[in-house]
C-alpha cells in the first residue's frame, strides 16, 4: 500500500425519515437562536411549510439561484443584517446550500443544511461562485456546514429527471475522488460504495419515484460521494463543468451528467486501478459507457446542445480548459479536449 495523508471532514448528521422534525434541535446544536431560512423561489413554499412552528427561524430569503452569483449573496447579506440572524438553514439543493456557504464565508455564521437533492454540496468545504460570467471555486473550512439533516421524505417529491441528474452529479464526485492526486484508501472505499449505491438506486427511482428504499439508498450514496468531494481534490471533469456552467450558464447537475462519461473516457488510459474499482461498482467492463447508459436509464439529457450551449462555444470551452494549469492524471491536450467537448455537445457516446 502506498503512503498517504488522511484528513477527515467534521460531519454531524441526522439521517432518517421525518428527521426534519429535529430542526429546532439542529439549530440549537450549532449554537443558533435566530435562523434565517434560505431557499430558491421554487422551493420557498415547501421550505416554509415544513419549518412552520420552528421558533428559531425568524426570517426567509428565497432568492438562491444556480452558480451562486455574488450579487445574490450581497442581497442576502442585507437580509442577514436586517434580521440579526445568527444561524443559517439551507433548504434545497446545491444552489441554496451554495448561497449559505457564500454567506458563511463572509460572516462565519453556522449552517444547518437540509438537502433535498443528491448534489452532495452539504458535505464539502468547497464554494463555487459566479461573477461577470466566470465561475471560480475556493476551499475553506469556513464554508462547511456544521450539521446536515438527511430526511428521505424530502426527496420523495424530487422530480424523476432531477433525481437522475442530481444523482449522477454525485457519482461524478466519487469517480474523480478515486484518482485524485491526494486520494487515499478511505476515500476510495467511500467512493466505491457511494457509486454502487447510486447506480443501483437511480434506475429504480426513474421507474418508481416514491420507492422509499431506493430513495434512502440514493441519499446515503449522495452523502458518501459528497464526503469524497469534500476530502480530496478533483480533476478534469469538475474543472471542465465549472468552465461550461459559468461561461454558458448551463444547469449544474445536467452538465455534470453529460460530461462525466466523456471525461472518464479521456482519463481512462491513465487510471487503470480506478477503472478496476469502477468496473465492480458499476458492474460493467466499460465504466464510461456504463455511465452514459445510466444517463439514458434516468432520462437525462445526453448533450450539451440540449442544455443550451452554442456550437461555437466548443472552441471557447477548449481554450478555457487549458488556460489555467491544474492537475489531471492525463495531460491536457487542447485538440483532445476539443474532441471530448464536441462529442458531449453532440450527445455522442464517449470515445473508447
PDB file of C-alpha atoms in Angstrom, residues 20-325:
ATOM      1  CA  UNK A  20     -36.782  17.443   9.573  1.00  0.00           C
ATOM      2  CA  UNK A  21     -38.762  17.358  12.827  1.00  0.00           C
ATOM      3  CA  UNK A  22     -35.411  17.715  14.612  1.00  0.00           C
ATOM      4  CA  UNK A  23     -34.629  21.069  13.006  1.00  0.00           C
ATOM      5  CA  UNK A  24     -35.091  23.035  16.243  1.00  0.00           C
ATOM      6  CA  UNK A  25     -32.636  20.654  17.897  1.00  0.00           C
ATOM      7  CA  UNK A  26     -30.237  21.026  14.992  1.00  0.00           C
ATOM      8  CA  UNK A  27     -30.269  24.818  15.195  1.00  0.00           C
ATOM      9  CA  UNK A  28     -29.572  24.666  18.924  1.00  0.00           C
ATOM     10  CA  UNK A  29     -26.790  22.126  18.342  1.00  0.00           C
ATOM     11  CA  UNK A  30     -24.866  24.577  16.150  1.00  0.00           C
ATOM     12  CA  UNK A  31     -25.451  27.372  18.665  1.00  0.00           C
ATOM     13  CA  UNK A  32     -28.166  29.247  16.796  1.00  0.00           C
ATOM     14  CA  UNK A  33     -31.158  31.087  18.236  1.00  0.00           C
ATOM     15  CA  UNK A  34     -32.192  33.271  15.270  1.00  0.00           C
ATOM     16  CA  UNK A  35     -32.005  31.341  11.997  1.00  0.00           C
ATOM     17  CA  UNK A  36     -32.542  32.706   8.510  1.00  0.00           C
ATOM     18  CA  UNK A  37     -34.185  30.140   6.217  1.00  0.00           C
ATOM     19  CA  UNK A  38     -32.728  30.043   2.699  1.00  0.00           C
ATOM     20  CA  UNK A  39     -34.321  28.548  -0.425  1.00  0.00           C
ATOM     21  CA  UNK A  40     -34.838  29.046  -4.136  1.00  0.00           C
ATOM     22  CA  UNK A  41     -38.050  30.773  -5.269  1.00  0.00           C
ATOM     23  CA  UNK A  42     -39.438  27.413  -6.411  1.00  0.00           C
ATOM     24  CA  UNK A  43     -38.926  25.745  -3.029  1.00  0.00           C
ATOM     25  CA  UNK A  44     -39.892  28.667  -0.820  1.00  0.00           C
ATOM     26  CA  UNK A  45     -43.430  27.441  -0.155  1.00  0.00           C
ATOM     27  CA  UNK A  46     -42.296  23.907   0.713  1.00  0.00           C
ATOM     28  CA  UNK A  47     -39.451  25.163   2.903  1.00  0.00           C
ATOM     29  CA  UNK A  48     -41.728  27.444   4.892  1.00  0.00           C
ATOM     30  CA  UNK A  49     -44.465  24.830   5.250  1.00  0.00           C
ATOM     31  CA  UNK A  50     -42.083  22.182   6.577  1.00  0.00           C
ATOM     32  CA  UNK A  51     -40.406  24.541   9.035  1.00  0.00           C
ATOM     33  CA  UNK A  52     -43.545  26.250  10.298  1.00  0.00           C
ATOM     34  CA  UNK A  53     -43.568  26.126  14.076  1.00  0.00           C
ATOM     35  CA  UNK A  54     -39.765  26.177  14.383  1.00  0.00           C
ATOM     36  CA  UNK A  55     -39.466  29.144  16.696  1.00  0.00           C
ATOM     37  CA  UNK A  56     -35.788  29.727  15.985  1.00  0.00           C
ATOM     38  CA  UNK A  57     -36.499  30.645  12.336  1.00  0.00           C
ATOM     39  CA  UNK A  58     -37.019  34.391  12.241  1.00  0.00           C
ATOM     40  CA  UNK A  59     -36.934  35.129   8.534  1.00  0.00           C
ATOM     41  CA  UNK A  60     -36.759  33.797   4.979  1.00  0.00           C
ATOM     42  CA  UNK A  61     -34.629  34.638   1.955  1.00  0.00           C
ATOM     43  CA  UNK A  62     -35.808  32.769  -1.139  1.00  0.00           C
ATOM     44  CA  UNK A  63     -33.509  34.212  -3.789  1.00  0.00           C
ATOM     45  CA  UNK A  64     -30.964  31.393  -4.118  1.00  0.00           C
ATOM     46  CA  UNK A  65     -30.076  30.554  -7.713  1.00  0.00           C
ATOM     47  CA  UNK A  66     -27.680  28.471  -9.808  1.00  0.00           C
ATOM     48  CA  UNK A  67     -23.931  29.058  -9.703  1.00  0.00           C
ATOM     49  CA  UNK A  68     -24.193  31.366  -6.624  1.00  0.00           C
ATOM     50  CA  UNK A  69     -23.915  34.803  -8.274  1.00  0.00           C
ATOM     51  CA  UNK A  70     -22.117  37.252  -5.962  1.00  0.00           C
ATOM     52  CA  UNK A  71     -24.886  39.818  -6.394  1.00  0.00           C
ATOM     53  CA  UNK A  72     -27.421  37.390  -4.900  1.00  0.00           C
ATOM     54  CA  UNK A  73     -25.105  36.811  -1.952  1.00  0.00           C
ATOM     55  CA  UNK A  74     -24.818  40.573  -1.453  1.00  0.00           C
ATOM     56  CA  UNK A  75     -28.610  40.867  -1.352  1.00  0.00           C
ATOM     57  CA  UNK A  76     -28.882  38.007   1.142  1.00  0.00           C
ATOM     58  CA  UNK A  77     -26.299  39.670   3.389  1.00  0.00           C
ATOM     59  CA  UNK A  78     -28.604  42.676   3.697  1.00  0.00           C
ATOM     60  CA  UNK A  79     -31.335  40.331   4.961  1.00  0.00           C
ATOM     61  CA  UNK A  80     -28.877  38.876   7.466  1.00  0.00           C
ATOM     62  CA  UNK A  81     -28.069  42.316   8.787  1.00  0.00           C
ATOM     63  CA  UNK A  82     -31.682  43.431   8.948  1.00  0.00           C
ATOM     64  CA  UNK A  83     -32.889  40.272  10.723  1.00  0.00           C
ATOM     65  CA  UNK A  84     -29.879  39.956  13.044  1.00  0.00           C
ATOM     66  CA  UNK A  85     -29.749  36.251  12.230  1.00  0.00           C
ATOM     67  CA  UNK A  86     -27.092  34.196  13.986  1.00  0.00           C
ATOM     68  CA  UNK A  87     -27.564  30.957  12.005  1.00  0.00           C
ATOM     69  CA  UNK A  88     -28.453  29.748   8.502  1.00  0.00           C
ATOM     70  CA  UNK A  89     -30.821  26.948   7.481  1.00  0.00           C
ATOM     71  CA  UNK A  90     -30.300  25.996   3.831  1.00  0.00           C
ATOM     72  CA  UNK A  91     -33.275  24.078   2.447  1.00  0.00           C
ATOM     73  CA  UNK A  92     -32.823  22.664  -1.038  1.00  0.00           C
ATOM     74  CA  UNK A  93     -30.113  21.577  -3.440  1.00  0.00           C
ATOM     75  CA  UNK A  94     -26.727  22.875  -4.441  1.00  0.00           C
ATOM     76  CA  UNK A  95     -27.963  26.372  -5.272  1.00  0.00           C
ATOM     77  CA  UNK A  96     -29.328  27.039  -1.796  1.00  0.00           C
ATOM     78  CA  UNK A  97     -26.514  25.290   0.039  1.00  0.00           C
ATOM     79  CA  UNK A  98     -24.050  27.230  -2.103  1.00  0.00           C
ATOM     80  CA  UNK A  99     -25.661  30.506  -1.040  1.00  0.00           C
ATOM     81  CA  UNK A 100     -25.410  29.519   2.621  1.00  0.00           C
ATOM     82  CA  UNK A 101     -21.733  28.755   2.127  1.00  0.00           C
ATOM     83  CA  UNK A 102     -21.127  32.108   0.456  1.00  0.00           C
ATOM     84  CA  UNK A 103     -22.785  33.877   3.374  1.00  0.00           C
ATOM     85  CA  UNK A 104     -20.840  31.794   5.911  1.00  0.00           C
ATOM     86  CA  UNK A 105     -17.578  32.674   4.174  1.00  0.00           C
ATOM     87  CA  UNK A 106     -18.278  36.349   4.769  1.00  0.00           C
ATOM     88  CA  UNK A 107     -19.944  36.152   8.188  1.00  0.00           C
ATOM     89  CA  UNK A 108     -18.826  32.915   9.921  1.00  0.00           C
ATOM     90  CA  UNK A 109     -22.475  32.118  10.678  1.00  0.00           C
ATOM     91  CA  UNK A 110     -23.110  28.411  11.426  1.00  0.00           C
ATOM     92  CA  UNK A 111     -25.078  26.423   8.867  1.00  0.00           C
ATOM     93  CA  UNK A 112     -27.686  23.685   9.072  1.00  0.00           C
ATOM     94  CA  UNK A 113     -28.080  22.095   5.634  1.00  0.00           C
ATOM     95  CA  UNK A 114     -31.306  20.316   4.687  1.00  0.00           C
ATOM     96  CA  UNK A 115     -30.587  18.830   1.233  1.00  0.00           C
ATOM     97  CA  UNK A 116     -33.496  17.834  -0.970  1.00  0.00           C
ATOM     98  CA  UNK A 117     -31.374  16.575  -3.871  1.00  0.00           C
ATOM     99  CA  UNK A 118     -28.359  14.299  -4.227  1.00  0.00           C
ATOM    100  CA  UNK A 119     -25.817  17.018  -5.073  1.00  0.00           C
ATOM    101  CA  UNK A 120     -23.610  16.369  -2.026  1.00  0.00           C
ATOM    102  CA  UNK A 121     -22.547  20.001  -1.615  1.00  0.00           C
ATOM    103  CA  UNK A 122     -23.552  19.862   2.041  1.00  0.00           C
ATOM    104  CA  UNK A 123     -20.567  17.601   2.758  1.00  0.00           C
ATOM    105  CA  UNK A 124     -17.889  19.784   1.219  1.00  0.00           C
ATOM    106  CA  UNK A 125     -15.829  22.824   2.236  1.00  0.00           C
ATOM    107  CA  UNK A 126     -15.985  23.922  -1.407  1.00  0.00           C
ATOM    108  CA  UNK A 127     -17.762  27.001  -2.729  1.00  0.00           C
ATOM    109  CA  UNK A 128     -18.307  27.887  -6.374  1.00  0.00           C
ATOM    110  CA  UNK A 129     -19.304  31.471  -7.148  1.00  0.00           C
ATOM    111  CA  UNK A 130     -20.052  33.320 -10.373  1.00  0.00           C
ATOM    112  CA  UNK A 131     -19.112  36.900 -11.145  1.00  0.00           C
ATOM    113  CA  UNK A 132     -19.060  38.637 -14.528  1.00  0.00           C
ATOM    114  CA  UNK A 133     -19.788  35.357 -16.312  1.00  0.00           C
ATOM    115  CA  UNK A 134     -16.885  33.427 -14.799  1.00  0.00           C
ATOM    116  CA  UNK A 135     -17.231  30.754 -12.144  1.00  0.00           C
ATOM    117  CA  UNK A 136     -14.458  30.307  -9.608  1.00  0.00           C
ATOM    118  CA  UNK A 137     -14.102  27.884  -6.737  1.00  0.00           C
ATOM    119  CA  UNK A 138     -12.442  28.041  -3.365  1.00  0.00           C
ATOM    120  CA  UNK A 139     -11.930  25.645  -0.486  1.00  0.00           C
ATOM    121  CA  UNK A 140     -12.243  26.742   3.116  1.00  0.00           C
ATOM    122  CA  UNK A 141     -13.374  25.111   6.371  1.00  0.00           C
ATOM    123  CA  UNK A 142     -15.469  28.248   6.948  1.00  0.00           C
ATOM    124  CA  UNK A 143     -18.000  27.116   4.319  1.00  0.00           C
ATOM    125  CA  UNK A 144     -18.514  23.519   5.511  1.00  0.00           C
ATOM    126  CA  UNK A 145     -21.995  23.165   7.080  1.00  0.00           C
ATOM    127  CA  UNK A 146     -21.866  22.317  10.764  1.00  0.00           C
ATOM    128  CA  UNK A 147     -24.847  19.929  10.662  1.00  0.00           C
ATOM    129  CA  UNK A 148     -26.776  18.122   7.921  1.00  0.00           C
ATOM    130  CA  UNK A 149     -30.315  16.766   8.093  1.00  0.00           C
ATOM    131  CA  UNK A 150     -30.904  13.941   5.598  1.00  0.00           C
ATOM    132  CA  UNK A 151     -34.659  13.359   5.571  1.00  0.00           C
ATOM    133  CA  UNK A 152     -35.593  10.778   2.943  1.00  0.00           C
ATOM    134  CA  UNK A 153     -39.172  12.083   2.865  1.00  0.00           C
ATOM    135  CA  UNK A 154     -37.936  15.377   1.426  1.00  0.00           C
ATOM    136  CA  UNK A 155     -36.609  13.600  -1.665  1.00  0.00           C
ATOM    137  CA  UNK A 156     -39.808  11.688  -2.495  1.00  0.00           C
ATOM    138  CA  UNK A 157     -41.172  14.646  -4.428  1.00  0.00           C
ATOM    139  CA  UNK A 158     -37.948  15.302  -6.293  1.00  0.00           C
ATOM    140  CA  UNK A 159     -38.845  15.043  -9.997  1.00  0.00           C
ATOM    141  CA  UNK A 160     -37.521  11.919 -11.686  1.00  0.00           C
ATOM    142  CA  UNK A 161     -35.386  13.900 -14.118  1.00  0.00           C
ATOM    143  CA  UNK A 162     -33.796  15.972 -11.407  1.00  0.00           C
ATOM    144  CA  UNK A 163     -33.275  12.866  -9.275  1.00  0.00           C
ATOM    145  CA  UNK A 164     -31.297  11.246 -12.056  1.00  0.00           C
ATOM    146  CA  UNK A 165     -29.070  14.199 -12.919  1.00  0.00           C
ATOM    147  CA  UNK A 166     -28.539  15.106  -9.279  1.00  0.00           C
ATOM    148  CA  UNK A 167     -27.532  11.524  -8.517  1.00  0.00           C
ATOM    149  CA  UNK A 168     -25.106  11.286 -11.436  1.00  0.00           C
ATOM    150  CA  UNK A 169     -23.654  14.618 -10.359  1.00  0.00           C
ATOM    151  CA  UNK A 170     -22.932  12.954  -7.009  1.00  0.00           C
ATOM    152  CA  UNK A 171     -21.388   9.942  -8.746  1.00  0.00           C
ATOM    153  CA  UNK A 172     -19.050  12.350 -10.539  1.00  0.00           C
ATOM    154  CA  UNK A 173     -17.632  13.472  -7.197  1.00  0.00           C
ATOM    155  CA  UNK A 174     -16.715   9.928  -6.273  1.00  0.00           C
ATOM    156  CA  UNK A 175     -15.400   8.975  -9.711  1.00  0.00           C
ATOM    157  CA  UNK A 176     -12.859  11.788  -9.623  1.00  0.00           C
ATOM    158  CA  UNK A 177     -12.127  11.066  -5.974  1.00  0.00           C
ATOM    159  CA  UNK A 178     -10.901   7.614  -6.962  1.00  0.00           C
ATOM    160  CA  UNK A 179      -7.991   9.016  -8.952  1.00  0.00           C
ATOM    161  CA  UNK A 180      -7.481  12.390  -7.228  1.00  0.00           C
ATOM    162  CA  UNK A 181      -3.879  13.403  -6.656  1.00  0.00           C
ATOM    163  CA  UNK A 182      -4.410  13.225  -2.884  1.00  0.00           C
ATOM    164  CA  UNK A 183      -6.748  10.237  -2.754  1.00  0.00           C
ATOM    165  CA  UNK A 184      -6.371   7.604  -0.041  1.00  0.00           C
ATOM    166  CA  UNK A 185      -7.789   4.150   0.766  1.00  0.00           C
ATOM    167  CA  UNK A 186     -10.558   5.552   2.976  1.00  0.00           C
ATOM    168  CA  UNK A 187     -11.857   7.858   0.261  1.00  0.00           C
ATOM    169  CA  UNK A 188     -11.584   5.148  -2.386  1.00  0.00           C
ATOM    170  CA  UNK A 189     -13.679   2.862  -0.192  1.00  0.00           C
ATOM    171  CA  UNK A 190     -16.341   5.559   0.319  1.00  0.00           C
ATOM    172  CA  UNK A 191     -16.275   6.422  -3.381  1.00  0.00           C
ATOM    173  CA  UNK A 192     -16.856   2.827  -4.483  1.00  0.00           C
ATOM    174  CA  UNK A 193     -19.725   2.377  -2.006  1.00  0.00           C
ATOM    175  CA  UNK A 194     -21.347   5.674  -2.987  1.00  0.00           C
ATOM    176  CA  UNK A 195     -21.137   4.980  -6.718  1.00  0.00           C
ATOM    177  CA  UNK A 196     -22.577   1.497  -6.317  1.00  0.00           C
ATOM    178  CA  UNK A 197     -25.455   2.725  -4.130  1.00  0.00           C
ATOM    179  CA  UNK A 198     -26.474   5.464  -6.548  1.00  0.00           C
ATOM    180  CA  UNK A 199     -26.016   3.401  -9.714  1.00  0.00           C
ATOM    181  CA  UNK A 200     -28.368   0.770  -8.277  1.00  0.00           C
ATOM    182  CA  UNK A 201     -30.933   3.203  -6.863  1.00  0.00           C
ATOM    183  CA  UNK A 202     -31.340   5.756  -9.671  1.00  0.00           C
ATOM    184  CA  UNK A 203     -32.917   3.480 -12.330  1.00  0.00           C
ATOM    185  CA  UNK A 204     -35.386   2.211  -9.717  1.00  0.00           C
ATOM    186  CA  UNK A 205     -36.322   5.798  -8.840  1.00  0.00           C
ATOM    187  CA  UNK A 206     -36.806   6.547 -12.537  1.00  0.00           C
ATOM    188  CA  UNK A 207     -39.365   3.727 -12.688  1.00  0.00           C
ATOM    189  CA  UNK A 208     -40.968   4.305  -9.293  1.00  0.00           C
ATOM    190  CA  UNK A 209     -40.321   7.745  -7.856  1.00  0.00           C
ATOM    191  CA  UNK A 210     -41.827   7.005  -4.431  1.00  0.00           C
ATOM    192  CA  UNK A 211     -39.726   3.907  -3.704  1.00  0.00           C
ATOM    193  CA  UNK A 212     -38.553   4.737  -0.170  1.00  0.00           C
ATOM    194  CA  UNK A 213     -35.833   2.091  -0.095  1.00  0.00           C
ATOM    195  CA  UNK A 214     -34.316   3.306  -3.366  1.00  0.00           C
ATOM    196  CA  UNK A 215     -34.592   6.919  -2.232  1.00  0.00           C
ATOM    197  CA  UNK A 216     -32.859   6.055   1.049  1.00  0.00           C
ATOM    198  CA  UNK A 217     -30.093   4.236  -0.791  1.00  0.00           C
ATOM    199  CA  UNK A 218     -29.614   7.190  -3.144  1.00  0.00           C
ATOM    200  CA  UNK A 219     -29.464   9.695  -0.297  1.00  0.00           C
ATOM    201  CA  UNK A 220     -26.927   7.531   1.513  1.00  0.00           C
ATOM    202  CA  UNK A 221     -24.868   7.286  -1.668  1.00  0.00           C
ATOM    203  CA  UNK A 222     -25.013  11.054  -2.118  1.00  0.00           C
ATOM    204  CA  UNK A 223     -23.713  11.521   1.426  1.00  0.00           C
ATOM    205  CA  UNK A 224     -20.737   9.249   0.712  1.00  0.00           C
ATOM    206  CA  UNK A 225     -19.970  10.851  -2.638  1.00  0.00           C
ATOM    207  CA  UNK A 226     -20.225  14.332  -1.174  1.00  0.00           C
ATOM    208  CA  UNK A 227     -17.806  13.338   1.570  1.00  0.00           C
ATOM    209  CA  UNK A 228     -15.311  12.256  -1.089  1.00  0.00           C
ATOM    210  CA  UNK A 229     -15.685  15.563  -2.935  1.00  0.00           C
ATOM    211  CA  UNK A 230     -15.030  17.455   0.277  1.00  0.00           C
ATOM    212  CA  UNK A 231     -11.995  15.437   1.281  1.00  0.00           C
ATOM    213  CA  UNK A 232      -9.791  15.132  -1.812  1.00  0.00           C
ATOM    214  CA  UNK A 233      -9.041  17.187  -4.891  1.00  0.00           C
ATOM    215  CA  UNK A 234     -10.778  16.985  -8.230  1.00  0.00           C
ATOM    216  CA  UNK A 235      -9.503  16.996 -11.808  1.00  0.00           C
ATOM    217  CA  UNK A 236     -10.611  17.455 -15.429  1.00  0.00           C
ATOM    218  CA  UNK A 237     -14.291  16.625 -15.041  1.00  0.00           C
ATOM    219  CA  UNK A 238     -15.050  19.207 -12.359  1.00  0.00           C
ATOM    220  CA  UNK A 239     -12.827  21.888 -13.873  1.00  0.00           C
ATOM    221  CA  UNK A 240     -14.487  21.444 -17.240  1.00  0.00           C
ATOM    222  CA  UNK A 241     -18.003  21.514 -15.801  1.00  0.00           C
ATOM    223  CA  UNK A 242     -17.266  24.703 -13.897  1.00  0.00           C
ATOM    224  CA  UNK A 243     -15.957  26.263 -17.103  1.00  0.00           C
ATOM    225  CA  UNK A 244     -19.032  25.228 -19.086  1.00  0.00           C
ATOM    226  CA  UNK A 245     -21.515  26.153 -16.381  1.00  0.00           C
ATOM    227  CA  UNK A 246     -20.062  29.568 -15.653  1.00  0.00           C
ATOM    228  CA  UNK A 247     -19.372  30.549 -19.262  1.00  0.00           C
ATOM    229  CA  UNK A 248     -22.620  29.381 -20.867  1.00  0.00           C
ATOM    230  CA  UNK A 249     -24.925  29.463 -17.815  1.00  0.00           C
ATOM    231  CA  UNK A 250     -25.688  25.751 -18.124  1.00  0.00           C
ATOM    232  CA  UNK A 251     -27.629  23.858 -15.429  1.00  0.00           C
ATOM    233  CA  UNK A 252     -25.195  22.369 -12.929  1.00  0.00           C
ATOM    234  CA  UNK A 253     -26.297  18.751 -12.433  1.00  0.00           C
ATOM    235  CA  UNK A 254     -27.252  18.241 -16.065  1.00  0.00           C
ATOM    236  CA  UNK A 255     -23.848  19.481 -17.209  1.00  0.00           C
ATOM    237  CA  UNK A 256     -22.089  17.029 -14.896  1.00  0.00           C
ATOM    238  CA  UNK A 257     -24.317  14.229 -16.165  1.00  0.00           C
ATOM    239  CA  UNK A 258     -23.477  14.917 -19.812  1.00  0.00           C
ATOM    240  CA  UNK A 259     -19.740  15.454 -19.314  1.00  0.00           C
ATOM    241  CA  UNK A 260     -18.896  12.659 -16.853  1.00  0.00           C
ATOM    242  CA  UNK A 261     -18.745   9.682 -19.283  1.00  0.00           C
ATOM    243  CA  UNK A 262     -16.574  11.690 -21.683  1.00  0.00           C
ATOM    244  CA  UNK A 263     -14.193  12.963 -19.005  1.00  0.00           C
ATOM    245  CA  UNK A 264     -13.803   9.459 -17.622  1.00  0.00           C
ATOM    246  CA  UNK A 265     -13.095   8.042 -21.093  1.00  0.00           C
ATOM    247  CA  UNK A 266     -10.449  10.746 -21.577  1.00  0.00           C
ATOM    248  CA  UNK A 267      -8.679   9.832 -18.332  1.00  0.00           C
ATOM    249  CA  UNK A 268      -9.228   6.060 -18.501  1.00  0.00           C
ATOM    250  CA  UNK A 269      -5.834   5.156 -20.043  1.00  0.00           C
ATOM    251  CA  UNK A 270      -4.052   6.850 -17.129  1.00  0.00           C
ATOM    252  CA  UNK A 271      -6.099   5.356 -14.252  1.00  0.00           C
ATOM    253  CA  UNK A 272      -6.225   1.551 -14.605  1.00  0.00           C
ATOM    254  CA  UNK A 273      -6.644   0.934 -10.857  1.00  0.00           C
ATOM    255  CA  UNK A 274      -9.616   3.294 -10.664  1.00  0.00           C
ATOM    256  CA  UNK A 275     -11.176   1.703 -13.745  1.00  0.00           C
ATOM    257  CA  UNK A 276     -10.990  -1.670 -11.981  1.00  0.00           C
ATOM    258  CA  UNK A 277     -12.879  -0.222  -8.992  1.00  0.00           C
ATOM    259  CA  UNK A 278     -15.490   1.299 -11.294  1.00  0.00           C
ATOM    260  CA  UNK A 279     -15.990  -1.977 -13.163  1.00  0.00           C
ATOM    261  CA  UNK A 280     -17.009  -3.592  -9.882  1.00  0.00           C
ATOM    262  CA  UNK A 281     -19.120  -0.679  -8.646  1.00  0.00           C
ATOM    263  CA  UNK A 282     -20.961  -0.259 -11.947  1.00  0.00           C
ATOM    264  CA  UNK A 283     -20.977  -3.963 -12.819  1.00  0.00           C
ATOM    265  CA  UNK A 284     -19.722  -3.213 -16.320  1.00  0.00           C
ATOM    266  CA  UNK A 285     -16.381  -3.730 -18.068  1.00  0.00           C
ATOM    267  CA  UNK A 286     -16.540  -0.263 -19.657  1.00  0.00           C
ATOM    268  CA  UNK A 287     -17.370   2.281 -16.911  1.00  0.00           C
ATOM    269  CA  UNK A 288     -17.529   5.282 -19.246  1.00  0.00           C
ATOM    270  CA  UNK A 289     -20.116   3.566 -21.443  1.00  0.00           C
ATOM    271  CA  UNK A 290     -21.971   2.367 -18.332  1.00  0.00           C
ATOM    272  CA  UNK A 291     -22.304   5.951 -17.084  1.00  0.00           C
ATOM    273  CA  UNK A 292     -23.567   7.065 -20.484  1.00  0.00           C
ATOM    274  CA  UNK A 293     -26.189   4.283 -20.394  1.00  0.00           C
ATOM    275  CA  UNK A 294     -27.122   5.221 -16.815  1.00  0.00           C
ATOM    276  CA  UNK A 295     -27.919   8.710 -18.060  1.00  0.00           C
ATOM    277  CA  UNK A 296     -30.315   7.277 -20.610  1.00  0.00           C
ATOM    278  CA  UNK A 297     -31.876   4.995 -17.959  1.00  0.00           C
ATOM    279  CA  UNK A 298     -32.820   8.029 -15.871  1.00  0.00           C
ATOM    280  CA  UNK A 299     -33.977  10.027 -18.923  1.00  0.00           C
ATOM    281  CA  UNK A 300     -31.269  12.647 -18.515  1.00  0.00           C
ATOM    282  CA  UNK A 301     -30.155  14.971 -21.326  1.00  0.00           C
ATOM    283  CA  UNK A 302     -27.416  13.416 -23.426  1.00  0.00           C
ATOM    284  CA  UNK A 303     -25.887  16.532 -24.942  1.00  0.00           C
ATOM    285  CA  UNK A 304     -24.625  19.989 -24.061  1.00  0.00           C
ATOM    286  CA  UNK A 305     -26.594  21.201 -27.080  1.00  0.00           C
ATOM    287  CA  UNK A 306     -29.829  20.249 -25.287  1.00  0.00           C
ATOM    288  CA  UNK A 307     -28.713  22.336 -22.311  1.00  0.00           C
ATOM    289  CA  UNK A 308     -28.339  25.475 -24.401  1.00  0.00           C
ATOM    290  CA  UNK A 309     -24.629  25.544 -25.218  1.00  0.00           C
ATOM    291  CA  UNK A 310     -23.972  27.036 -28.685  1.00  0.00           C
ATOM    292  CA  UNK A 311     -21.866  25.046 -31.114  1.00  0.00           C
ATOM    293  CA  UNK A 312     -19.416  27.910 -31.475  1.00  0.00           C
ATOM    294  CA  UNK A 313     -18.745  27.581 -27.755  1.00  0.00           C
ATOM    295  CA  UNK A 314     -16.850  24.307 -28.250  1.00  0.00           C
ATOM    296  CA  UNK A 315     -13.595  26.029 -29.157  1.00  0.00           C
ATOM    297  CA  UNK A 316     -14.030  28.660 -26.456  1.00  0.00           C
ATOM    298  CA  UNK A 317     -14.519  25.946 -23.845  1.00  0.00           C
ATOM    299  CA  UNK A 318     -11.479  24.020 -25.087  1.00  0.00           C
ATOM    300  CA  UNK A 319      -9.345  27.148 -24.861  1.00  0.00           C
ATOM    301  CA  UNK A 320     -10.535  27.875 -21.329  1.00  0.00           C
ATOM    302  CA  UNK A 321      -9.967  24.267 -20.259  1.00  0.00           C
ATOM    303  CA  UNK A 322      -6.228  24.583 -20.923  1.00  0.00           C
ATOM    304  CA  UNK A 323      -5.948  28.238 -19.920  1.00  0.00           C
ATOM    305  CA  UNK A 324      -5.185  27.609 -16.273  1.00  0.00           C
ATOM    306  CA  UNK A 325      -2.961  24.655 -15.493  1.00  0.00           C
TER     307      UNK A 325
END
